[in-house]
Coordinates of C-alpha atoms in Angstrom, one line a residue:
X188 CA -27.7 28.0 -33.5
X189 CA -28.8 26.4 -36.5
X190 CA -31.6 26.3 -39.0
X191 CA -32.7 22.5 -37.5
X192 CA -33.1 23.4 -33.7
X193 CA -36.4 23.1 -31.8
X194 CA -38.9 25.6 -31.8
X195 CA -39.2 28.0 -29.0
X196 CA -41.9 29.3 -26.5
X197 CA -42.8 32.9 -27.4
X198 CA -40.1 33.7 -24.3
X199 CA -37.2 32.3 -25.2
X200 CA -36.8 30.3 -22.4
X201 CA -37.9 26.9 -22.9
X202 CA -37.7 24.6 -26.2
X203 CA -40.9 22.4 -27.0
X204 CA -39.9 18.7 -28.1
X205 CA -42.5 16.3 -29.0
X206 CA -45.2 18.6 -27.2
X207 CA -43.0 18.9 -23.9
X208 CA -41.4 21.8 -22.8
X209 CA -37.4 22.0 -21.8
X210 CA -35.2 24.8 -20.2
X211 CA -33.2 26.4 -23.1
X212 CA -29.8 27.3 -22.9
X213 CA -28.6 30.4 -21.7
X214 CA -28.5 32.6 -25.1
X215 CA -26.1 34.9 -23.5
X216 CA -23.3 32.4 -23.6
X217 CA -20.7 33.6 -26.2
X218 CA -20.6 30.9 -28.9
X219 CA -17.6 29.6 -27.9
X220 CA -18.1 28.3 -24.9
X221 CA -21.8 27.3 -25.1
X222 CA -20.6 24.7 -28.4
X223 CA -17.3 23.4 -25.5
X224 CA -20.0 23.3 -23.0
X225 CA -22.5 21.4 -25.5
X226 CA -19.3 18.7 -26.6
X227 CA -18.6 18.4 -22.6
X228 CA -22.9 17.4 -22.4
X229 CA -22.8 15.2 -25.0
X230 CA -19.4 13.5 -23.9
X231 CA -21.4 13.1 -20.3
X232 CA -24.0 11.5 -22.0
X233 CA -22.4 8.9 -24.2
X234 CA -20.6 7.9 -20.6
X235 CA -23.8 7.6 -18.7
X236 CA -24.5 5.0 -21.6
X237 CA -21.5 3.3 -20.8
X238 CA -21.9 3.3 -16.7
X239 CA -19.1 5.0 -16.0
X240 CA -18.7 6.5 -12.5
X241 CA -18.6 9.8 -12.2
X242 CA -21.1 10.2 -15.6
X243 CA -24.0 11.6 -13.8
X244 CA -22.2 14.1 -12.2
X245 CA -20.7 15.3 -15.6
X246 CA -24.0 15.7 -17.1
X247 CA -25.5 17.6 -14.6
X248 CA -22.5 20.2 -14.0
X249 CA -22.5 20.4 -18.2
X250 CA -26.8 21.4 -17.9
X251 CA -26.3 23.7 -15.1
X252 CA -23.1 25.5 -16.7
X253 CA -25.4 26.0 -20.0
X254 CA -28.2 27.2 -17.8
X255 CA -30.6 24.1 -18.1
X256 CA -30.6 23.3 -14.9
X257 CA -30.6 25.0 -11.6
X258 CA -31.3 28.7 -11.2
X259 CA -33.3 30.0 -14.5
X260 CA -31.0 31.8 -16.1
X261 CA -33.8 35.0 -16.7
X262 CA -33.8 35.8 -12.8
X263 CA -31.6 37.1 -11.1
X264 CA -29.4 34.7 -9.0
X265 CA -28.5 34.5 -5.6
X266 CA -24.6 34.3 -4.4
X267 CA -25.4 30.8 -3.8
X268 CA -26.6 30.0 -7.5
X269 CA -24.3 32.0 -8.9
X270 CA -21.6 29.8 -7.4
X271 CA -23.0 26.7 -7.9
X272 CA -23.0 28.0 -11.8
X273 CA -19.7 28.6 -11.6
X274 CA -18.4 25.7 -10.3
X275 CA -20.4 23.7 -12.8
X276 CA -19.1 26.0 -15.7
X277 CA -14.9 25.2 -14.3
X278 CA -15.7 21.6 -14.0
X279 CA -17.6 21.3 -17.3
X280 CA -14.6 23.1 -18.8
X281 CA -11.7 21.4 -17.2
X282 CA -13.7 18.2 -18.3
X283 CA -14.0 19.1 -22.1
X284 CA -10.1 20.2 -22.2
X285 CA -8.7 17.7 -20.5
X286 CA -5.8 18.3 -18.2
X287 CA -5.6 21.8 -19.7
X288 CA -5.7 24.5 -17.3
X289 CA -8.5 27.4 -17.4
X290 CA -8.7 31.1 -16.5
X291 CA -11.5 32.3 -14.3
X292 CA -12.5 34.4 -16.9
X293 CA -13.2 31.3 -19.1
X294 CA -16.4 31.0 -16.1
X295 CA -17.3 34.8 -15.8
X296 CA -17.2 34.9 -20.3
X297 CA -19.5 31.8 -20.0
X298 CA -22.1 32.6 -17.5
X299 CA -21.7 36.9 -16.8
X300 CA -23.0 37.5 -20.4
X301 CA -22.1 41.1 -21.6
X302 CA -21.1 42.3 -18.0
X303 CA -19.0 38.9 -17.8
X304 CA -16.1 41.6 -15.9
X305 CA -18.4 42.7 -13.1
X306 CA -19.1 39.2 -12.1
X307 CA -14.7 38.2 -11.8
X308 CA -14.9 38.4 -7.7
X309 CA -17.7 36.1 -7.2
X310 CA -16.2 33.5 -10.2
X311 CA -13.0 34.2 -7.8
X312 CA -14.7 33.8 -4.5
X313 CA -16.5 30.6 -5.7
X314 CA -13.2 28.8 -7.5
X315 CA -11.3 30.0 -3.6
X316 CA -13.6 28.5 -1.7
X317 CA -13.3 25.3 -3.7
X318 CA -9.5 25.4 -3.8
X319 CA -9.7 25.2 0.1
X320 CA -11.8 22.4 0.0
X321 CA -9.2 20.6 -2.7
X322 CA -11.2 20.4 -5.6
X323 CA -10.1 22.5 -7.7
X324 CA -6.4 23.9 -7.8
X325 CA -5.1 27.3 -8.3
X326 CA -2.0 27.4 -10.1
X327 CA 0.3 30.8 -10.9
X328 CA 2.9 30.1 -12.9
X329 CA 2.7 26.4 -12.3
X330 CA 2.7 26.4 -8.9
X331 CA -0.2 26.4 -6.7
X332 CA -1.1 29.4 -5.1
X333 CA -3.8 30.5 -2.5
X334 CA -6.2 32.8 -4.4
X335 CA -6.7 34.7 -1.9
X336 CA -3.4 36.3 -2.2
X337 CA -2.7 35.6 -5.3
X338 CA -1.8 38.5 -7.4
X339 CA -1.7 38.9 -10.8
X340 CA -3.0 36.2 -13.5
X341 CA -4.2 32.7 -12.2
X342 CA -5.2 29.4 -13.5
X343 CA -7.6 27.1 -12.4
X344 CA -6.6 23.3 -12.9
X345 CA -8.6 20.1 -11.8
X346 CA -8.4 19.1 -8.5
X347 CA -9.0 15.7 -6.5
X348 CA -12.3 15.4 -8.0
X349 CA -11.1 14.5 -11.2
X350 CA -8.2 12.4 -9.8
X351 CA -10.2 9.1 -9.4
X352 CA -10.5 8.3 -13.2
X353 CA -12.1 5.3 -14.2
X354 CA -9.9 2.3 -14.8
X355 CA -9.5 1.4 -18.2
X356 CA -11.2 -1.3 -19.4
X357 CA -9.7 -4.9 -20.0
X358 CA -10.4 -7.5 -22.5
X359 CA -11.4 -10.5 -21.6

């Protein structure tokens, strides 16, 4: 972080712009990730200027991956939360790298902290359960695979939801 960011509140958790207070990011994401989570945010934002579908959405999977929104990232989180941090974290990622693939240890690094390793089956279980659904793909090799039975390394690649780009823009 630099020298030029907002003061804190004497817990860490919040920064205090112009007298109001506002979640702070999680400061156990490894650097890293938290500055490709931060691009994917600020990307978000300068398409929620320009009305593009989808923006919205992009901004708020980009908070809740950095731990801005959601689930305070000081407690202890539920399966549920945990997932729906997870998902955020994949999508914000496949986002930011565009049409790269990512490993599921990309989401457990960015959101498990120091015991990122312990926290691999519920990144798993969460990035399954959206496979099913066709959101997300899981890919071995190049092909897709069912995570379920899937052994060995795996990649997680963007699924329908980011298959409905926006069309690009005309002149005139």
């Amino acid at each position: 972080m630099s020298d030029d960011a907002p003061p804190r509140t004497e817990d860490g958790r919040y920064i205090v712009v112009n007298s109001r207070r506002w979640r702070a990011t999680d400061p156990s994401i490894p650097e890293a990730f938290r500055q490709e989570l931060v691009k994917e945010l600020m990307s978000a934002r300068r398409a929620v200027k320009a009305g593009e579908p989808g923006a919205r959405e992009r901004v708020s999977d980009a908070k809740v991956a950095l731990g801005e929104r959601g689930a305070p990232w000081w407690d202890e989180s539920t399966d549920t939360e945990f997932a729906r941090r997870a998902i955020a974290t994949a999508n914000a990622l496949l986002r930011h790298r565009e049409g790269k693939s990512i490993c599921p240890s990309d989401v457990a690094r960015s959101i498990g902290g120091i015991s990122w390793r312990s926290r691999m089956d519920a990144v798993r279980a969460a990035v399954a359960e959206e496979a099913s659904a066709g959101r997300l793909r899981v890919t071995q090799k190049g092909e897709n695979v069912d995570l379920a039975t899937a052994k060995g390394p795996v990649r997680i690649v963007a699924g329908q939801r980011f298959e409905h780009a926006p069309e690009p823009k005309r002149n005139g």
